Amino acid sequence: MANQDFYAVLGVPDTASPDEIKKAYRKLAKQYHPDANPNNPAAAEKFKGLSEANGVLSNATKKAKYDQMRRLGAFGGMGGRGTARSPGSTRQGGAGSAPADMDFNDIGSFGLGDIFSSIFGRGRRPDEAPRAEHVEVTVSVPFRTAAVGGKLPITLAMSDSCDVCGGTGAEPGATVTTCTECNGRGTVSFGQGSFAVNRPCPACRGRGKVPSRRCHTCNGSGERQTQKQINVTVPAATETGTRVRLKGQGPRVMAGGHASDILVSFSVEPDRFFSRDGLDIHCEVPVNLAQAVLGTTVQVRSVHGTKVKLRLPAGTQPGRKLRLRGQGLEKGGQKGDQIVTVQVRIPEKLTPEQEAEFREFTAKAGLKA
């Protein structure tokens, strides 16, 4: 699908907003989803193309780079229909155009090879070890861990290289020959206009080699499903949406190859006692009527796991906010406070003796019920 205009695939103009792109994708994905079109290869291929287009256009960074490539004519600058070609074939462009089989990696002086590789994550030199795609995961973090930082153990399900074949897809002892489809390059070219785009070869799955017998464990995929336990460091003052990168802790395409990264996004769980506003921590502390009227000292739990003394002055009103300096979150050399809102508890029922005494007190104080 890289040789097609992603905007055309989704049926939206290149001025479409993120919401319009999302709406168009959801509508078409529902229409062409394989579950809704069983035994329909055309629908499955259409759904695959929609997913690829949405994966680029829904990502702000990838979309910006794709738009740059598109303006340079990489996706239809000369018009015409894209065709798949073997690596050795050529096609002459018009006057002033580049050869149609030009590889984006060959025009690095313009930065296009890096741009396209960063969009699709597939560009590499033939002698470069393959890399697996990065793994993105969202994990829930307890409020206090997100506030003060700490270690968070997580278990990730991911694909990794098969232990039996080492990611080659070949049964141990099988004969491995050069792929005739791509002549061992691991990629095939799709051309449109004055450019060509390299994609992984479907026959050898980008390896450049084809085994005489597939691995019995992974059925030739070179991958296995595994679970990995990781301790993630949660930075202090983490918010929902904060991301950390775990370099080299993701899956490998093949044994000995480059391990990918794991991108962890945090989702902070709410807390029954604490809430947050920037670096300040907020909480509510209940006191009884006598404590509010006469004043007292109460112990307040802090987000750091300690208890801090807070002095309530006599005549404290319901809803009054008191500040505990330096008991908030710390980030970038700055430290917040803990804001305590006082909630005065009013007794729901009094004994006859208590009611009589209270009425006597209010009468002397000049208060009327």
Short mmCIF file of C-alpha atoms in Angstrom, two decimals:
data_model
loop_
_atom_site.label_atom_id
_atom_site.label_comp_id
_atom_site.label_asym_id
_atom_site.label_seq_id
_atom_site.Cartn_x
_atom_site.Cartn_y
_atom_site.Cartn_z
CA MET A 1 0.00 0.00 0.00
CA ALA A 2 2.98 2.31 0.32
CA ASN A 3 2.72 3.03 -3.40
CA GLN A 4 -0.80 4.38 -2.98
CA ASP A 5 -1.93 7.70 -1.60
CA PHE A 6 -2.99 7.06 1.99
CA TYR A 7 -5.47 9.94 1.85
CA ALA A 8 -7.12 8.32 -1.16
CA VAL A 9 -7.16 4.95 0.60
CA LEU A 10 -9.19 6.45 3.45
CA GLY A 11 -11.21 8.67 1.11
CA VAL A 12 -10.32 11.94 2.86
CA PRO A 13 -8.66 15.13 1.58
CA ASP A 14 -5.11 15.95 2.64
CA THR A 15 -6.57 18.75 4.76
CA ALA A 16 -8.60 16.31 6.88
CA SER A 17 -8.43 16.75 10.65
CA PRO A 18 -7.37 13.90 12.98
CA ASP A 19 -11.02 13.35 13.92
CA GLU A 20 -12.05 13.15 10.26
CA ILE A 21 -9.28 10.63 9.57
CA LYS A 22 -10.32 8.54 12.56
CA LYS A 23 -13.98 8.64 11.54
CA ALA A 24 -13.21 7.62 7.95
CA TYR A 25 -10.98 4.76 9.06
CA ARG A 26 -13.52 3.38 11.52
CA LYS A 27 -16.29 3.45 8.92
CA LEU A 28 -14.23 1.67 6.26
CA ALA A 29 -12.59 -0.75 8.71
CA LYS A 30 -16.02 -1.87 9.87
CA GLN A 31 -17.09 -2.38 6.25
CA TYR A 32 -14.03 -4.38 5.17
CA HIS A 33 -13.14 -6.17 8.42
CA PRO A 34 -12.32 -9.87 7.75
CA ASP A 35 -14.91 -10.96 10.33
CA ALA A 36 -17.59 -9.22 8.27
CA ASN A 37 -16.20 -10.61 4.99
CA PRO A 38 -15.24 -14.25 5.52
CA ASN A 39 -13.48 -15.94 2.61
CA ASN A 40 -13.07 -12.63 0.80
CA PRO A 41 -9.37 -12.02 0.03
CA ALA A 42 -10.10 -8.68 -1.63
CA ALA A 43 -11.77 -7.36 1.53
CA ALA A 44 -8.90 -8.66 3.65
CA GLU A 45 -6.39 -6.87 1.43
CA LYS A 46 -8.47 -3.69 1.55
CA PHE A 47 -8.62 -3.89 5.36
CA LYS A 48 -4.85 -4.32 5.49
CA GLY A 49 -4.38 -1.22 3.35
CA LEU A 50 -6.76 0.78 5.52
CA SER A 51 -4.87 -0.21 8.65
CA GLU A 52 -1.56 0.79 7.10
CA ALA A 53 -2.90 4.15 5.93
CA ASN A 54 -4.45 4.87 9.31
CA GLY A 55 -1.25 3.86 11.10
CA VAL A 56 0.60 6.65 9.30
CA LEU A 57 -2.04 9.38 9.10
CA SER A 58 -3.18 8.99 12.72
CA ASN A 59 0.37 9.49 14.01
CA ALA A 60 1.33 13.17 13.95
CA THR A 61 5.05 12.51 13.47
CA LYS A 62 4.62 9.89 10.75
CA LYS A 63 1.96 11.99 9.02
CA ALA A 64 4.25 15.04 8.86
CA LYS A 65 7.01 12.98 7.26
CA TYR A 66 4.59 11.27 4.90
CA ASP A 67 3.21 14.65 3.82
CA GLN A 68 6.77 15.81 3.14
CA MET A 69 7.38 12.77 0.94
CA ARG A 70 4.04 13.32 -0.78
CA ARG A 71 4.86 16.94 -1.62
CA LEU A 72 8.10 15.75 -3.20
CA GLY A 73 6.08 13.52 -5.52
CA ALA A 74 6.99 10.18 -3.98
CA PHE A 75 3.39 8.98 -4.09
CA GLY A 76 2.21 9.91 -7.53
CA GLY A 77 4.28 12.84 -8.78
CA MET A 78 4.19 11.43 -12.35
CA GLY A 79 0.75 9.87 -12.06
CA GLY A 80 0.08 6.40 -13.39
CA ARG A 81 -0.46 3.09 -11.71
CA GLY A 82 2.01 1.58 -9.26
CA THR A 83 3.48 -1.75 -10.26
CA ALA A 84 5.54 -4.37 -8.49
CA ARG A 85 8.92 -5.04 -10.08
CA SER A 86 11.82 -7.31 -9.44
CA PRO A 87 14.96 -5.65 -8.06
CA GLY A 88 16.76 -5.77 -11.37
CA SER A 89 14.09 -4.17 -13.55
CA THR A 90 14.24 -0.52 -14.62
CA ARG A 91 11.93 2.06 -16.03
CA GLN A 92 12.88 5.36 -17.55
CA GLY A 93 11.20 8.47 -16.24
CA GLY A 94 10.31 11.55 -18.18
CA ALA A 95 12.57 14.51 -18.72
CA GLY A 96 13.97 15.80 -15.51
CA SER A 97 12.72 12.84 -13.51
CA ALA A 98 14.64 10.22 -11.59
CA PRO A 99 14.70 6.59 -12.77
CA ALA A 100 11.53 4.80 -11.74
CA ASP A 101 13.43 2.08 -9.87
CA MET A 102 15.37 4.61 -7.76
CA ASP A 103 15.61 3.40 -4.18
CA PHE A 104 14.95 5.97 -1.45
CA ASN A 105 18.14 4.91 0.28
CA ASP A 106 20.03 6.06 -2.84
CA ILE A 107 18.95 9.67 -2.37
CA GLY A 108 20.10 10.13 1.20
CA SER A 109 21.47 13.58 0.39
CA PHE A 110 17.86 14.73 0.32
CA GLY A 111 17.00 12.92 3.55
CA LEU A 112 14.20 10.96 1.88
CA GLY A 113 15.55 7.54 2.76
CA ASP A 114 15.54 8.39 6.45
CA ILE A 115 12.11 9.99 6.17
CA PHE A 116 10.54 6.95 4.54
CA SER A 117 12.29 4.52 6.87
CA SER A 118 11.08 6.44 9.90
CA ILE A 119 7.51 6.34 8.57
CA PHE A 120 7.32 2.61 7.94
CA GLY A 121 10.15 1.37 10.15
CA ARG A 122 11.35 -1.03 7.46
CA GLY A 123 14.25 0.59 5.66
CA ARG A 124 17.67 -0.99 6.24
CA ARG A 125 20.82 -1.83 4.36
CA PRO A 126 21.15 -5.39 3.00
CA ASP A 127 24.10 -6.06 5.31
CA GLU A 128 22.33 -4.62 8.35
CA ALA A 129 20.84 -7.01 10.92
CA PRO A 130 17.04 -6.82 10.91
CA ARG A 131 15.24 -5.06 13.74
CA ALA A 132 11.88 -5.98 15.22
CA GLU A 133 9.20 -3.34 15.48
CA HIS A 134 9.02 -1.46 18.74
CA VAL A 135 6.48 -2.67 21.28
CA GLU A 136 4.08 -0.08 22.69
CA VAL A 137 2.19 -0.78 25.90
CA THR A 138 0.10 1.18 28.39
CA VAL A 139 0.32 0.21 32.06
CA SER A 140 -1.64 1.35 35.12
CA VAL A 141 0.35 2.94 37.92
CA PRO A 142 -0.82 3.36 41.53
CA PHE A 143 -1.23 7.03 42.43
CA ARG A 144 1.47 7.05 45.11
CA THR A 145 4.02 5.28 42.86
CA ALA A 146 3.35 7.83 40.13
CA ALA A 147 3.71 10.66 42.65
CA VAL A 148 7.01 9.76 44.30
CA GLY A 149 8.46 7.36 41.72
CA GLY A 150 9.47 3.73 42.07
CA LYS A 151 9.70 0.36 40.36
CA LEU A 152 6.69 -1.23 38.70
CA PRO A 153 6.79 -4.91 37.68
CA ILE A 154 4.92 -5.65 34.46
CA THR A 155 4.43 -8.76 32.35
CA LEU A 156 4.34 -8.30 28.56
CA ALA A 157 3.15 -10.75 25.93
CA MET A 158 5.24 -10.34 22.80
CA SER A 159 6.64 -12.13 19.78
CA ASP A 160 10.29 -13.12 19.96
CA SER A 161 12.64 -15.12 17.78
CA CYS A 162 11.99 -18.86 17.80
CA ASP A 163 14.39 -20.75 20.08
CA VAL A 164 14.53 -23.77 17.76
CA CYS A 165 15.36 -22.08 14.44
CA GLY A 166 16.88 -18.89 15.80
CA GLY A 167 14.43 -16.78 13.83
CA THR A 168 15.40 -18.20 10.42
CA GLY A 169 12.15 -20.16 10.00
CA ALA A 170 14.15 -23.21 8.87
CA GLU A 171 13.94 -26.65 10.44
CA PRO A 172 17.32 -27.60 11.95
CA GLY A 173 19.28 -29.46 9.24
CA ALA A 174 17.16 -28.09 6.40
CA THR A 175 18.73 -26.68 3.25
CA VAL A 176 18.50 -22.91 2.92
CA THR A 177 18.63 -21.37 -0.54
CA THR A 178 18.50 -17.85 -1.91
CA CYS A 179 14.98 -16.54 -2.48
CA THR A 180 14.26 -16.40 -6.21
CA GLU A 181 11.55 -13.79 -5.79
CA CYS A 182 13.86 -11.08 -4.45
CA ASN A 183 17.24 -12.59 -5.45
CA GLY A 184 18.30 -12.65 -1.81
CA ARG A 185 17.74 -8.96 -1.13
CA GLY A 186 14.81 -9.54 1.19
CA THR A 187 12.91 -6.70 -0.45
CA VAL A 188 10.90 -6.12 -3.61
CA SER A 189 10.27 -2.77 -5.27
CA PHE A 190 6.95 -1.11 -5.90
CA GLY A 191 7.14 1.86 -8.22
CA GLN A 192 4.90 4.82 -8.86
CA GLY A 193 5.72 7.99 -10.70
CA SER A 194 9.43 8.79 -10.53
CA PHE A 195 10.20 6.82 -7.37
CA ALA A 196 10.22 3.24 -6.15
CA VAL A 197 9.56 1.95 -2.66
CA ASN A 198 11.19 -1.13 -1.18
CA ARG A 199 9.01 -3.49 0.83
CA PRO A 200 9.78 -6.82 2.56
CA CYS A 201 9.61 -9.76 0.18
CA PRO A 202 6.44 -11.82 0.87
CA ALA A 203 8.05 -15.06 -0.32
CA CYS A 204 10.94 -15.10 2.16
CA ARG A 205 9.44 -12.67 4.70
CA GLY A 206 12.29 -10.27 4.23
CA ARG A 207 15.04 -12.79 5.05
CA GLY A 208 16.39 -13.29 1.53
CA LYS A 209 16.57 -17.05 2.17
CA VAL A 210 14.03 -19.87 1.76
CA PRO A 211 14.33 -23.17 3.71
CA SER A 212 13.62 -26.57 2.20
CA ARG A 213 11.69 -27.44 5.37
CA ARG A 214 9.97 -25.04 7.72
CA CYS A 215 10.64 -25.09 11.43
CA HIS A 216 8.15 -27.40 13.12
CA THR A 217 7.95 -25.18 16.20
CA CYS A 218 7.08 -21.85 14.56
CA ASN A 219 5.87 -23.18 11.17
CA GLY A 220 8.45 -21.07 9.40
CA SER A 221 7.48 -17.75 10.92
CA GLY A 222 10.69 -17.54 12.95
CA GLU A 223 8.69 -16.20 15.89
CA ARG A 224 7.23 -17.49 19.11
CA GLN A 225 4.85 -15.98 21.61
CA THR A 226 6.42 -15.35 24.98
CA GLN A 227 5.86 -13.46 28.21
CA LYS A 228 8.53 -11.22 29.62
CA GLN A 229 8.72 -9.84 33.15
CA ILE A 230 10.20 -6.35 33.39
CA ASN A 231 10.71 -3.85 36.21
CA VAL A 232 9.86 -0.41 34.86
CA THR A 233 11.25 2.68 36.59
CA VAL A 234 8.42 5.16 37.15
CA PRO A 235 9.75 8.75 37.37
CA ALA A 236 8.55 10.94 40.22
CA ALA A 237 5.62 13.24 39.36
CA THR A 238 4.51 10.92 36.54
CA GLU A 239 1.23 11.89 34.86
CA THR A 240 -1.13 9.93 32.66
CA GLY A 241 0.45 9.91 29.20
CA THR A 242 4.05 10.06 30.45
CA ARG A 243 6.20 7.70 28.35
CA VAL A 244 9.50 5.94 28.95
CA ARG A 245 11.59 3.95 26.49
CA LEU A 246 13.18 0.65 27.49
CA LYS A 247 15.98 0.32 24.95
CA GLY A 248 16.80 -3.15 23.71
CA GLN A 249 14.27 -4.94 25.94
CA GLY A 250 11.78 -5.76 23.19
CA PRO A 251 11.68 -8.78 20.85
CA ARG A 252 14.34 -9.79 18.33
CA VAL A 253 13.68 -10.66 14.70
CA MET A 254 16.27 -13.41 14.89
CA ALA A 255 18.71 -14.77 17.41
CA GLY A 256 21.70 -12.46 17.64
CA GLY A 257 19.82 -9.65 15.88
CA HIS A 258 19.00 -6.24 17.23
CA ALA A 259 16.42 -6.18 20.02
CA SER A 260 13.71 -3.58 19.65
CA ASP A 261 12.61 -1.07 22.27
CA ILE A 262 9.56 -1.12 24.52
CA LEU A 263 7.65 2.14 24.74
CA VAL A 264 5.72 2.29 28.02
CA SER A 265 2.88 4.79 28.51
CA PHE A 266 1.60 5.29 32.04
CA SER A 267 -2.02 5.61 33.13
CA VAL A 268 -2.23 6.87 36.71
CA GLU A 269 -4.90 5.25 38.87
CA PRO A 270 -7.09 7.51 41.01
CA ASP A 271 -6.65 7.48 44.79
CA ARG A 272 -9.43 7.53 47.38
CA PHE A 273 -7.62 10.08 49.56
CA PHE A 274 -5.23 12.05 47.35
CA SER A 275 -5.69 14.02 44.14
CA ARG A 276 -3.22 16.11 42.19
CA ASP A 277 -2.99 19.58 40.69
CA GLY A 278 0.41 20.14 39.09
CA LEU A 279 2.97 19.54 41.84
CA ASP A 280 0.42 20.13 44.61
CA ILE A 281 -1.34 17.26 46.37
CA HIS A 282 -4.92 17.73 47.60
CA CYS A 283 -6.78 15.80 50.30
CA GLU A 284 -9.73 16.18 52.65
CA VAL A 285 -9.51 15.67 56.42
CA PRO A 286 -12.65 15.16 58.56
CA VAL A 287 -12.82 16.75 62.05
CA ASN A 288 -15.63 16.87 64.57
CA LEU A 289 -17.50 19.96 65.65
CA ALA A 290 -15.55 20.41 68.88
CA GLN A 291 -12.21 20.24 67.04
CA ALA A 292 -13.36 22.84 64.54
CA VAL A 293 -14.75 25.18 67.20
CA LEU A 294 -12.00 24.86 69.80
CA GLY A 295 -9.04 24.15 67.51
CA THR A 296 -6.75 21.11 67.64
CA THR A 297 -3.78 19.34 66.08
CA VAL A 298 -4.45 16.45 63.68
CA GLN A 299 -2.21 13.91 61.95
CA VAL A 300 -2.47 14.08 58.16
CA ARG A 301 -1.19 11.31 55.89
CA SER A 302 1.21 12.55 53.18
CA VAL A 303 1.81 11.07 49.74
CA HIS A 304 5.36 10.26 50.88
CA GLY A 305 4.03 7.68 53.35
CA THR A 306 4.54 9.76 56.50
CA LYS A 307 2.13 11.51 58.86
CA VAL A 308 2.45 15.26 59.28
CA LYS A 309 1.04 17.35 62.13
CA LEU A 310 -1.44 20.02 61.07
CA ARG A 311 -2.65 22.72 63.46
CA LEU A 312 -6.32 23.65 63.11
CA PRO A 313 -7.01 27.11 64.56
CA ALA A 314 -10.10 27.66 66.74
CA GLY A 315 -13.16 28.51 64.71
CA THR A 316 -12.08 26.59 61.62
CA GLN A 317 -14.88 26.74 59.06
CA PRO A 318 -16.01 23.81 56.90
CA GLY A 319 -14.16 23.80 53.57
CA ARG A 320 -11.20 25.82 54.85
CA LYS A 321 -7.95 24.96 53.06
CA LEU A 322 -4.69 24.68 54.99
CA ARG A 323 -1.27 24.24 53.42
CA LEU A 324 1.49 21.80 54.35
CA ARG A 325 4.62 23.31 52.80
CA GLY A 326 6.88 21.03 50.78
CA GLN A 327 4.69 17.94 51.14
CA GLY A 328 3.72 17.86 47.46
CA LEU A 329 5.57 16.43 44.45
CA GLU A 330 9.10 17.26 43.35
CA LYS A 331 10.20 17.71 39.75
CA GLY A 332 12.88 19.75 38.02
CA GLY A 333 14.12 21.23 41.29
CA GLN A 334 10.65 22.47 42.24
CA LYS A 335 8.51 21.11 45.06
CA GLY A 336 4.78 21.43 45.59
CA ASP A 337 2.65 21.58 48.73
CA GLN A 338 -0.12 19.48 50.21
CA ILE A 339 -3.44 21.32 50.38
CA VAL A 340 -5.74 20.03 53.13
CA THR A 341 -9.46 20.81 52.94
CA VAL A 342 -11.20 20.60 56.33
CA GLN A 343 -14.53 18.76 56.42
CA VAL A 344 -16.48 19.31 59.65
CA ARG A 345 -18.58 16.34 60.72
CA ILE A 346 -21.96 17.17 62.22
CA PRO A 347 -23.42 14.45 64.48
CA GLU A 348 -26.57 12.97 62.99
CA LYS A 349 -28.21 12.09 66.31
CA LEU A 350 -27.93 13.36 69.91
CA THR A 351 -29.11 11.76 73.12
CA PRO A 352 -31.73 13.76 75.02
CA GLU A 353 -29.06 14.86 77.51
CA GLN A 354 -26.69 15.94 74.72
CA GLU A 355 -29.46 17.82 72.95
CA ALA A 356 -30.39 19.67 76.14
CA GLU A 357 -26.79 20.64 76.80
CA PHE A 358 -26.34 21.77 73.20
CA ARG A 359 -29.47 23.92 73.33
CA GLU A 360 -28.23 25.50 76.56
CA PHE A 361 -24.85 26.21 74.91
CA THR A 362 -26.41 27.80 71.82
CA ALA A 363 -28.74 29.91 73.94
CA LYS A 364 -25.85 31.29 75.94
CA ALA A 365 -23.95 31.95 72.70
CA GLY A 366 -26.92 33.80 71.27
CA LEU A 367 -27.51 31.25 68.55
CA LYS A 368 -30.97 30.26 67.37
CA ALA A 369 -31.95 26.89 65.90
#
